[in-house]
Short mmCIF file of C-alpha atoms in Angstrom, two decimals:
data_model
loop_
_atom_site.label_atom_id
_atom_site.label_comp_id
_atom_site.label_asym_id
_atom_site.label_seq_id
_atom_site.Cartn_x
_atom_site.Cartn_y
_atom_site.Cartn_z
CA UNK A 9 1.64 18.24 -19.21
CA UNK A 10 -0.75 20.54 -21.08
CA UNK A 11 -4.06 19.62 -22.36
CA UNK A 12 -4.27 21.79 -25.25
CA UNK A 13 -4.87 19.56 -28.22
CA UNK A 14 -5.85 16.68 -25.91
CA UNK A 15 -9.16 15.10 -27.51
CA UNK A 16 -11.89 13.59 -25.22
CA UNK A 17 -15.31 11.96 -26.75
CA UNK A 18 -18.27 11.49 -24.83
CA UNK A 19 -21.11 8.57 -24.87
CA UNK A 20 -23.87 9.57 -23.33
CA UNK A 21 -27.09 7.81 -21.78
CA UNK A 22 -30.37 9.42 -23.41
CA UNK A 23 -32.71 8.15 -20.29
CA UNK A 24 -33.84 10.81 -18.34
CA UNK A 25 -32.43 13.92 -17.68
CA UNK A 26 -29.20 13.44 -15.22
CA UNK A 27 -26.76 12.29 -17.78
CA UNK A 28 -27.64 15.10 -20.05
CA UNK A 29 -27.19 17.45 -17.71
CA UNK A 30 -23.69 15.98 -16.40
CA UNK A 31 -22.38 15.92 -20.05
CA UNK A 32 -23.28 19.50 -20.45
CA UNK A 33 -21.29 20.47 -17.06
CA UNK A 34 -18.47 17.83 -18.23
CA UNK A 35 -18.46 19.61 -21.19
CA UNK A 36 -17.85 23.07 -20.25
CA UNK A 37 -15.12 22.12 -17.42
CA UNK A 38 -13.16 20.40 -19.69
CA UNK A 39 -13.00 22.94 -22.31
CA UNK A 40 -11.97 25.61 -20.04
CA UNK A 41 -9.20 23.64 -18.39
CA UNK A 42 -8.04 23.40 -22.59
CA UNK A 43 -9.51 20.13 -23.61
CA UNK A 44 -11.41 19.59 -26.94
CA UNK A 45 -14.50 17.62 -26.68
CA UNK A 46 -14.20 15.91 -30.47
CA UNK A 47 -17.87 14.37 -30.34
CA UNK A 48 -20.67 13.18 -28.47
CA UNK A 49 -21.94 9.80 -29.21
CA UNK A 50 -25.64 10.09 -27.72
CA UNK A 51 -27.91 6.70 -26.94
CA UNK A 52 -31.21 6.70 -27.69
CA UNK A 53 -34.72 5.00 -28.25
CA UNK A 54 -38.13 4.83 -29.49
CA UNK A 55 -39.23 5.29 -25.61
CA UNK A 56 -37.78 8.52 -24.54
CA UNK A 57 -37.36 11.95 -26.19
CA UNK A 58 -33.77 14.15 -26.09
CA UNK A 59 -34.77 17.49 -24.51
CA UNK A 60 -33.94 20.29 -26.55
CA UNK A 61 -31.81 21.75 -23.78
CA UNK A 62 -29.26 19.17 -24.53
CA UNK A 63 -28.75 20.20 -28.46
CA UNK A 64 -29.21 23.67 -27.77
CA UNK A 65 -25.82 23.28 -24.73
CA UNK A 66 -23.48 20.61 -26.44
CA UNK A 67 -21.33 22.55 -28.70
CA UNK A 68 -19.67 19.47 -30.22
CA UNK A 69 -20.67 17.33 -33.16
CA UNK A 70 -23.44 14.90 -31.81
CA UNK A 71 -23.95 10.95 -33.37
CA UNK A 72 -26.78 9.18 -32.34
CA UNK A 73 -27.07 5.56 -32.19
CA UNK A 74 -29.92 3.47 -30.57
CA UNK A 75 -28.88 1.52 -27.30
CA UNK A 76 -30.47 -0.95 -24.75
CA UNK A 77 -33.40 0.79 -22.43
CA UNK A 78 -36.57 -0.26 -20.70
CA UNK A 79 -39.79 -1.38 -21.73
CA UNK A 80 -42.68 0.87 -19.53
CA UNK A 81 -46.36 -0.59 -19.25
CA UNK A 82 -49.14 0.96 -21.29
CA UNK A 83 -49.95 3.75 -18.65
CA UNK A 84 -45.91 4.70 -18.96
CA UNK A 85 -45.73 4.29 -14.99
CA UNK A 86 -43.79 0.79 -13.99
CA UNK A 87 -40.85 -0.78 -15.85
CA UNK A 88 -41.70 -4.44 -17.34
CA UNK A 89 -38.52 -6.45 -16.65
CA UNK A 90 -39.04 -9.44 -18.71
CA UNK A 91 -40.30 -7.49 -21.35
CA UNK A 92 -37.48 -5.36 -21.78
CA UNK A 93 -34.87 -8.40 -21.55
CA UNK A 94 -37.00 -9.67 -24.30
CA UNK A 95 -36.74 -6.73 -26.47
CA UNK A 96 -33.06 -5.87 -25.91
CA UNK A 97 -32.10 -9.77 -26.98
CA UNK A 98 -34.43 -9.31 -30.36
CA UNK A 99 -32.61 -6.17 -30.86
CA UNK A 100 -29.09 -7.68 -30.39
CA UNK A 101 -28.05 -7.34 -33.96
CA UNK A 102 -29.03 -3.62 -34.23
CA UNK A 103 -26.83 -2.90 -31.56
CA UNK A 104 -23.74 -5.52 -32.56
CA UNK A 105 -24.00 -3.19 -36.26
CA UNK A 106 -24.01 0.06 -33.86
CA UNK A 107 -20.80 -1.06 -31.87
CA UNK A 108 -19.21 -1.48 -35.43
CA UNK A 109 -20.36 2.24 -36.31
CA UNK A 110 -18.80 3.35 -32.74
CA UNK A 111 -15.40 1.57 -33.71
CA UNK A 112 -15.66 3.57 -36.94
CA UNK A 113 -16.70 6.88 -35.55
CA UNK A 114 -13.39 6.52 -32.94
CA UNK A 115 -10.87 5.66 -35.41
CA UNK A 116 -12.68 8.53 -37.26
CA UNK A 117 -12.07 11.07 -34.28
CA UNK A 118 -9.24 9.44 -32.60
CA UNK A 119 -9.91 10.75 -29.39
CA UNK A 120 -7.37 10.55 -26.55
CA UNK A 121 -9.93 9.86 -23.75
CA UNK A 122 -13.38 8.09 -23.81
CA UNK A 123 -16.05 9.35 -21.18
CA UNK A 124 -18.72 7.07 -20.79
CA UNK A 125 -22.00 8.43 -19.11
CA UNK A 126 -23.32 5.15 -18.35
CA UNK A 127 -24.37 3.61 -21.52
CA UNK A 128 -24.45 0.09 -21.49
CA UNK A 129 -23.73 0.16 -25.27
CA UNK A 130 -20.17 1.39 -25.08
CA UNK A 131 -19.49 -1.26 -22.35
CA UNK A 132 -20.50 -3.93 -24.34
CA UNK A 133 -18.23 -2.44 -27.36
CA UNK A 134 -15.45 -2.16 -24.90
CA UNK A 135 -15.47 -5.63 -23.95
CA UNK A 136 -15.85 -6.81 -27.04
CA UNK A 137 -13.08 -4.33 -28.81
CA UNK A 138 -11.12 -3.64 -26.94
CA UNK A 139 -9.79 -0.10 -27.86
CA UNK A 140 -6.34 1.32 -27.20
CA UNK A 141 -8.55 4.53 -26.01
CA UNK A 142 -8.73 4.76 -22.07
CA UNK A 143 -12.30 4.62 -20.88
CA UNK A 144 -13.16 6.57 -17.83
CA UNK A 145 -16.97 6.28 -16.49
CA UNK A 146 -18.98 8.65 -14.53
CA UNK A 147 -22.58 8.38 -12.92
CA UNK A 148 -24.22 8.06 -9.66
CA UNK A 149 -24.74 4.16 -10.39
CA UNK A 150 -21.38 3.60 -9.57
CA UNK A 151 -21.88 4.17 -6.15
CA UNK A 152 -24.16 0.85 -6.04
CA UNK A 153 -20.72 -1.24 -6.24
CA UNK A 154 -18.87 0.48 -3.47
CA UNK A 155 -18.69 -1.87 -0.67
CA UNK A 156 -20.20 1.00 1.92
CA UNK A 157 -23.31 1.98 -0.14
CA UNK A 158 -26.05 0.67 2.04
CA UNK A 159 -29.01 -1.38 -0.30
CA UNK A 160 -32.76 -1.82 0.94
CA UNK A 161 -32.39 -5.13 2.91
CA UNK A 162 -33.68 -8.00 0.73
CA UNK A 163 -33.89 -7.81 -3.09
CA UNK A 164 -31.40 -10.09 -3.70
CA UNK A 165 -31.74 -10.88 -7.13
CA UNK A 166 -32.14 -7.13 -8.09
CA UNK A 167 -29.01 -5.73 -6.15
CA UNK A 168 -27.41 -8.60 -8.01
CA UNK A 169 -28.65 -7.26 -11.67
CA UNK A 170 -28.34 -3.62 -10.93
CA UNK A 171 -24.55 -4.27 -9.84
CA UNK A 172 -23.90 -6.58 -12.99
CA UNK A 173 -25.55 -3.93 -15.29
CA UNK A 174 -23.30 -1.06 -13.69
CA UNK A 175 -20.08 -2.97 -14.15
CA UNK A 176 -21.48 -4.13 -17.47
CA UNK A 177 -21.48 -0.07 -18.45
CA UNK A 178 -17.70 0.08 -17.40
CA UNK A 179 -16.03 -2.92 -18.79
CA UNK A 180 -11.91 -2.19 -18.99
CA UNK A 181 -12.28 1.29 -17.54
CA UNK A 182 -9.35 2.81 -16.26
CA UNK A 183 -11.59 4.32 -13.58
CA UNK A 184 -15.10 4.69 -12.56
CA UNK A 185 -16.14 7.75 -11.12
CA UNK A 186 -19.12 7.54 -8.65
CA UNK A 187 -21.11 10.77 -8.52
CA UNK A 188 -22.59 10.56 -4.83
CA UNK A 189 -24.53 12.76 -2.34
CA UNK A 190 -21.59 12.41 0.50
CA UNK A 191 -18.04 11.40 0.55
CA UNK A 192 -16.95 7.82 0.82
CA UNK A 193 -13.70 6.14 0.68
CA UNK A 194 -12.26 5.16 -2.55
CA UNK A 195 -11.74 1.86 -3.49
CA UNK A 196 -8.69 1.76 -5.79
CA UNK A 197 -8.55 -2.13 -6.15
CA UNK A 198 -11.72 -1.86 -8.13
CA UNK A 199 -10.79 1.72 -9.96
CA UNK A 200 -13.66 2.92 -8.04
CA UNK A 201 -13.75 7.18 -6.97
CA UNK A 202 -16.09 8.80 -5.08
CA UNK A 203 -16.54 12.46 -6.49
CA UNK A 204 -19.56 14.84 -5.90
CA UNK A 205 -22.39 15.24 -8.01
CA UNK A 206 -21.88 17.27 -11.33
CA UNK A 207 -24.13 20.42 -10.62
CA UNK A 208 -24.57 22.79 -13.43
CA UNK A 209 -23.00 26.37 -13.43
CA UNK A 210 -26.67 27.79 -13.33
CA UNK A 211 -27.24 26.05 -9.95
CA UNK A 212 -24.45 28.03 -8.18
CA UNK A 213 -25.70 31.11 -9.63
CA UNK A 214 -29.42 30.62 -9.03
CA UNK A 215 -31.09 33.18 -6.44
CA UNK A 216 -32.81 30.81 -4.02
CA UNK A 217 -36.40 32.01 -3.24
CA UNK A 218 -39.26 30.26 -1.19
CA UNK A 219 -42.47 30.56 -3.29
CA UNK A 220 -46.34 28.99 -2.67
CA UNK A 221 -45.79 26.25 -5.04
CA UNK A 222 -44.77 22.47 -5.41
CA UNK A 223 -42.58 21.47 -8.03
CA UNK A 224 -42.60 17.73 -9.53
CA UNK A 225 -40.64 16.10 -11.88
CA UNK A 226 -41.70 12.65 -13.65
CA UNK A 227 -39.47 10.33 -15.26
CA UNK A 228 -42.55 8.60 -17.12
CA UNK A 229 -45.88 10.27 -17.71
CA UNK A 230 -48.15 8.18 -16.79
CA UNK A 231 -47.87 9.53 -13.04
CA UNK A 232 -49.54 12.73 -14.66
CA UNK A 233 -53.17 10.76 -13.88
CA UNK A 234 -51.78 10.44 -10.38
CA UNK A 235 -51.02 14.24 -10.27
CA UNK A 236 -54.31 15.35 -11.20
CA UNK A 237 -56.26 12.97 -9.15
CA UNK A 238 -54.73 14.77 -6.16
CA UNK A 239 -55.18 18.04 -7.59
CA UNK A 240 -58.47 17.46 -7.74
CA UNK A 241 -59.10 17.06 -4.41
CA UNK A 242 -56.57 19.99 -3.19
CA UNK A 243 -57.25 22.76 -6.00
CA UNK A 244 -55.76 25.52 -3.70
CA UNK A 245 -52.39 24.14 -3.59
CA UNK A 246 -50.29 25.55 -6.64
CA UNK A 247 -48.13 22.42 -8.62
CA UNK A 248 -45.65 23.19 -11.52
CA UNK A 249 -44.89 19.63 -13.10
CA UNK A 250 -41.88 18.60 -15.71
CA UNK A 251 -43.02 15.63 -18.05
CA UNK A 252 -41.80 14.47 -21.39
CA UNK A 253 -45.25 13.61 -22.30
CA UNK A 254 -44.79 14.48 -26.33
CA UNK A 255 -48.52 16.36 -26.59
CA UNK A 256 -47.30 18.63 -23.72
CA UNK A 257 -45.71 21.33 -25.79
CA UNK A 258 -43.63 24.14 -23.69
CA UNK A 259 -46.67 24.39 -21.14
CA UNK A 260 -50.13 22.96 -20.31
CA UNK A 261 -52.22 24.99 -18.05
CA UNK A 262 -54.88 22.45 -16.80
CA UNK A 263 -56.10 25.08 -14.62
CA UNK A 264 -55.35 28.35 -12.50
CA UNK A 265 -53.18 26.07 -10.17
CA UNK A 266 -51.82 23.13 -12.25
CA UNK A 267 -49.46 23.71 -15.01
CA UNK A 268 -47.81 20.70 -17.10
CA UNK A 269 -44.23 21.81 -18.49
CA UNK A 270 -42.63 20.40 -21.09
CA UNK A 271 -38.79 19.52 -19.74
CA UNK A 272 -37.06 22.79 -20.14
CA UNK A 273 -33.69 23.18 -17.95
CA UNK A 274 -33.21 26.58 -17.29
CA UNK A 275 -37.32 27.07 -16.38
CA UNK A 276 -37.04 23.63 -14.14
CA UNK A 277 -34.11 25.38 -12.43
CA UNK A 278 -35.68 28.48 -11.72
CA UNK A 279 -38.61 27.09 -10.20
CA UNK A 280 -36.37 24.83 -8.27
CA UNK A 281 -34.80 27.76 -6.66
CA UNK A 282 -38.31 29.53 -6.02
CA UNK A 283 -40.47 26.22 -4.81
CA UNK A 284 -41.41 25.71 -1.43
CA UNK A 285 -40.74 21.69 -1.91
CA UNK A 286 -40.34 19.15 -4.50
CA UNK A 287 -41.39 15.63 -5.80
CA UNK A 288 -39.94 13.50 -8.20
CA UNK A 289 -39.78 10.13 -9.43
CA UNK A 290 -36.30 9.68 -7.43
CA UNK A 291 -33.71 10.36 -9.84
CA UNK A 292 -30.26 11.31 -8.33
CA UNK A 293 -29.85 14.84 -10.64
CA UNK A 294 -32.89 16.72 -9.69
CA UNK A 295 -32.70 15.42 -5.98
CA UNK A 296 -29.11 17.03 -5.96
CA UNK A 297 -30.31 20.21 -6.79
CA UNK A 298 -32.92 19.95 -4.20
CA UNK A 299 -30.43 19.37 -1.76
CA UNK A 300 -28.52 22.13 -2.95
CA UNK A 301 -31.12 24.61 -2.70
CA UNK A 302 -32.41 23.54 0.56
CA UNK A 303 -35.93 21.98 -0.52
CA UNK A 304 -38.03 19.41 1.34
CA UNK A 305 -38.12 16.08 -1.20
CA UNK A 306 -41.03 13.74 -1.73
CA UNK A 307 -39.71 10.70 -3.41
CA UNK A 308 -41.63 8.37 -5.18
CA UNK A 309 -39.69 5.76 -7.27
CA UNK A 310 -40.97 4.35 -10.92
CA UNK A 311 -42.60 0.83 -9.96
CA UNK A 312 -40.41 -1.92 -10.25
CA UNK A 313 -37.33 0.61 -10.75
CA UNK A 314 -34.95 -1.06 -8.13
CA UNK A 315 -32.19 1.58 -8.86
CA UNK A 316 -34.63 4.30 -7.97
CA UNK A 317 -36.30 2.47 -5.17
CA UNK A 318 -32.49 2.41 -3.96
CA UNK A 319 -31.77 6.12 -4.55
CA UNK A 320 -35.24 7.22 -2.42
CA UNK A 321 -33.55 5.31 0.49
CA UNK A 322 -30.12 6.61 0.07
CA UNK A 323 -31.38 10.17 -0.53
CA UNK A 324 -33.31 9.84 2.74
CA UNK A 325 -30.38 8.98 4.48
CA UNK A 326 -28.60 12.04 2.90
CA UNK A 327 -31.10 14.30 4.54
CA UNK A 328 -33.10 15.06 1.32
CA UNK A 329 -36.21 14.08 2.63
CA UNK A 330 -38.82 11.15 2.80
CA UNK A 331 -40.30 8.76 0.05
CA UNK A 332 -43.48 6.64 -0.67
CA UNK A 333 -44.79 4.38 -3.19
CA UNK A 334 -47.39 6.71 -4.61
CA UNK A 335 -47.69 10.33 -5.26
CA UNK A 336 -49.97 11.20 -2.05
CA UNK A 337 -48.58 14.66 -1.59
CA UNK A 338 -50.03 15.28 1.48
CA UNK A 339 -47.35 13.57 3.11
CA UNK A 340 -45.30 15.95 1.55
CA UNK A 341 -47.22 18.95 2.96
CA UNK A 342 -47.16 17.61 6.13
CA UNK A 343 -43.45 17.07 6.29
CA UNK A 344 -42.16 21.03 4.61
CA UNK A 345 -41.86 22.20 8.20
CA UNK A 346 -40.08 19.38 9.28
CA UNK A 347 -37.55 19.62 7.05
CA UNK A 348 -34.19 20.48 9.15
CA UNK A 349 -31.24 19.45 6.92
CA UNK A 350 -28.52 21.89 6.81
CA UNK A 351 -27.94 22.60 2.83
CA UNK A 352 -23.94 24.02 3.88
CA UNK A 353 -22.95 20.28 4.31
CA UNK A 354 -24.02 19.03 0.74
CA UNK A 355 -22.62 22.27 -0.54
CA UNK A 356 -19.44 22.36 0.47
CA UNK A 357 -18.94 18.81 -0.60
CA UNK A 358 -20.57 20.07 -4.19
CA UNK A 359 -18.00 22.89 -4.42
CA UNK A 360 -14.77 20.56 -4.86
CA UNK A 361 -16.46 18.95 -8.07
CA UNK A 362 -14.15 20.31 -10.52
CA UNK A 363 -11.02 20.07 -8.61
CA UNK A 364 -11.91 16.44 -8.10
CA UNK A 365 -12.90 15.93 -11.55
CA UNK A 366 -9.90 17.49 -13.21
CA UNK A 367 -7.66 15.60 -11.15
CA UNK A 368 -8.97 12.44 -12.33
CA UNK A 369 -9.11 13.42 -16.14
CA UNK A 370 -5.60 14.68 -15.49
CA UNK A 371 -4.24 11.81 -14.37
CA UNK A 372 -5.57 9.14 -17.07
CA UNK A 373 -4.79 11.34 -20.12
CA UNK A 374 -1.31 12.17 -18.55
CA UNK A 375 -0.55 8.78 -18.22
CA UNK A 376 -2.15 7.99 -21.91
CA UNK A 377 0.31 11.09 -22.64
CA UNK A 378 3.44 8.63 -21.10
CA UNK A 379 2.62 5.87 -22.95
CA UNK A 380 2.43 7.00 -26.25
CA UNK A 381 5.82 8.70 -25.55
CA UNK A 382 7.30 5.44 -24.61
CA UNK A 383 5.83 3.66 -27.54
CA UNK A 384 7.34 6.26 -29.93
CA UNK A 385 10.78 6.77 -28.40
CA UNK A 386 11.28 3.32 -27.09
CA UNK A 387 13.38 4.53 -24.34
CA UNK A 388 12.98 4.72 -20.54
CA UNK A 389 10.68 7.74 -20.02
CA UNK A 390 12.25 10.34 -17.68
CA UNK A 391 10.76 13.62 -18.23
CA UNK A 392 6.91 12.62 -18.91
CA UNK A 393 3.88 13.98 -17.11
CA UNK A 394 3.95 10.79 -15.19
CA UNK A 395 7.57 11.02 -13.80
CA UNK A 396 6.91 14.79 -13.28
CA UNK A 397 4.14 14.10 -11.03
CA UNK A 398 4.98 10.79 -9.15
CA UNK A 399 2.88 11.43 -6.55
CA UNK A 400 -0.48 11.28 -8.61
CA UNK A 401 -1.25 14.70 -8.00
CA UNK A 402 -1.99 17.41 -10.58
CA UNK A 403 -2.07 20.98 -10.74
CA UNK A 404 -4.94 22.21 -8.75
CA UNK A 405 -7.13 24.48 -10.82
CA UNK A 406 -9.20 26.97 -9.35
CA UNK A 407 -12.87 28.22 -10.20
CA UNK A 408 -16.33 27.78 -10.29
CA UNK A 409 -17.02 24.05 -9.35
CA UNK A 410 -19.71 24.04 -12.02
CA UNK A 411 -17.42 24.69 -14.94
CA UNK A 412 -16.79 28.61 -14.69
#
């Protein structure tokens, strides 16, 4: 089956940096394989600014819509669960209107496949509208529904809520592709397939060095005060910190050894490849990049953010580093010389991302192609892609795992 002319529509949750960079990487892999990305539905909220790098690197029309999101406290640190639920319930009429707009956009663009990067409104839309366009969902969070994933002990309601929310984002999905730091068996009965992380092409091409500074990434800007407080007691330690705080434009040099940067993907990656250690609020994507570069990592989950709480512990098991509840960088400095993880283990796993991803996308597209031919001809399909590939295998493409 040729992929030329096959149209794919993306939906991307705008929370954090990971889903955005994954969508960019997916765009590059699929377009180089012959697919057309006909549009990007971008889930937004008033609480989060979409970084400029996303608009700079996406080459398809972008259509924004407001989507459910968390409410943070006044200090922009912890998540407030009850206000988050209340706010999103109040905004349900808006979300229903947005689902109608999504339905109209799908009819207009007429894609052959819809790929959702963990936006909950898309799952709600598929649950209520049940469109004919097949849905594939891709995110790290789908690993939480894997029977072999090890959650922290306890936290029954948090685990249940996270699993239900994750299932909601993938309503009626043909396949759920769970991005993982390590291999786990597929669970075909649940349409759950484990693949390596979607690292961008630049990760594989970036020269790796060991500099004299610590790199920090903060999902919520409220943690800036914690960094400044620690820095005042350790002014000799050089720190580069990335934040989405609106009044940090490009770079704010607090002093000679502490700089705050507005989120900039290229600059972040360069500083990541050259740092001596990395500290973050336990987001999946940046931890994977640190694993690839072999950087000791210190993870501090956002308060009341059970997903990041689980990420930190899972990442530690994968050899990324250590975790704590506060940004006490003394612990990271003490850990640097103790970090012994071999980065080649993760690099070998990440090297097959492109092949694994295209295997799944090709299979869904060719199945859909077979169904369409059947509907048109009303005769048994003998020469469709499904008949040509009865073993569920697709032609192996070679090339850069990051899409180049």
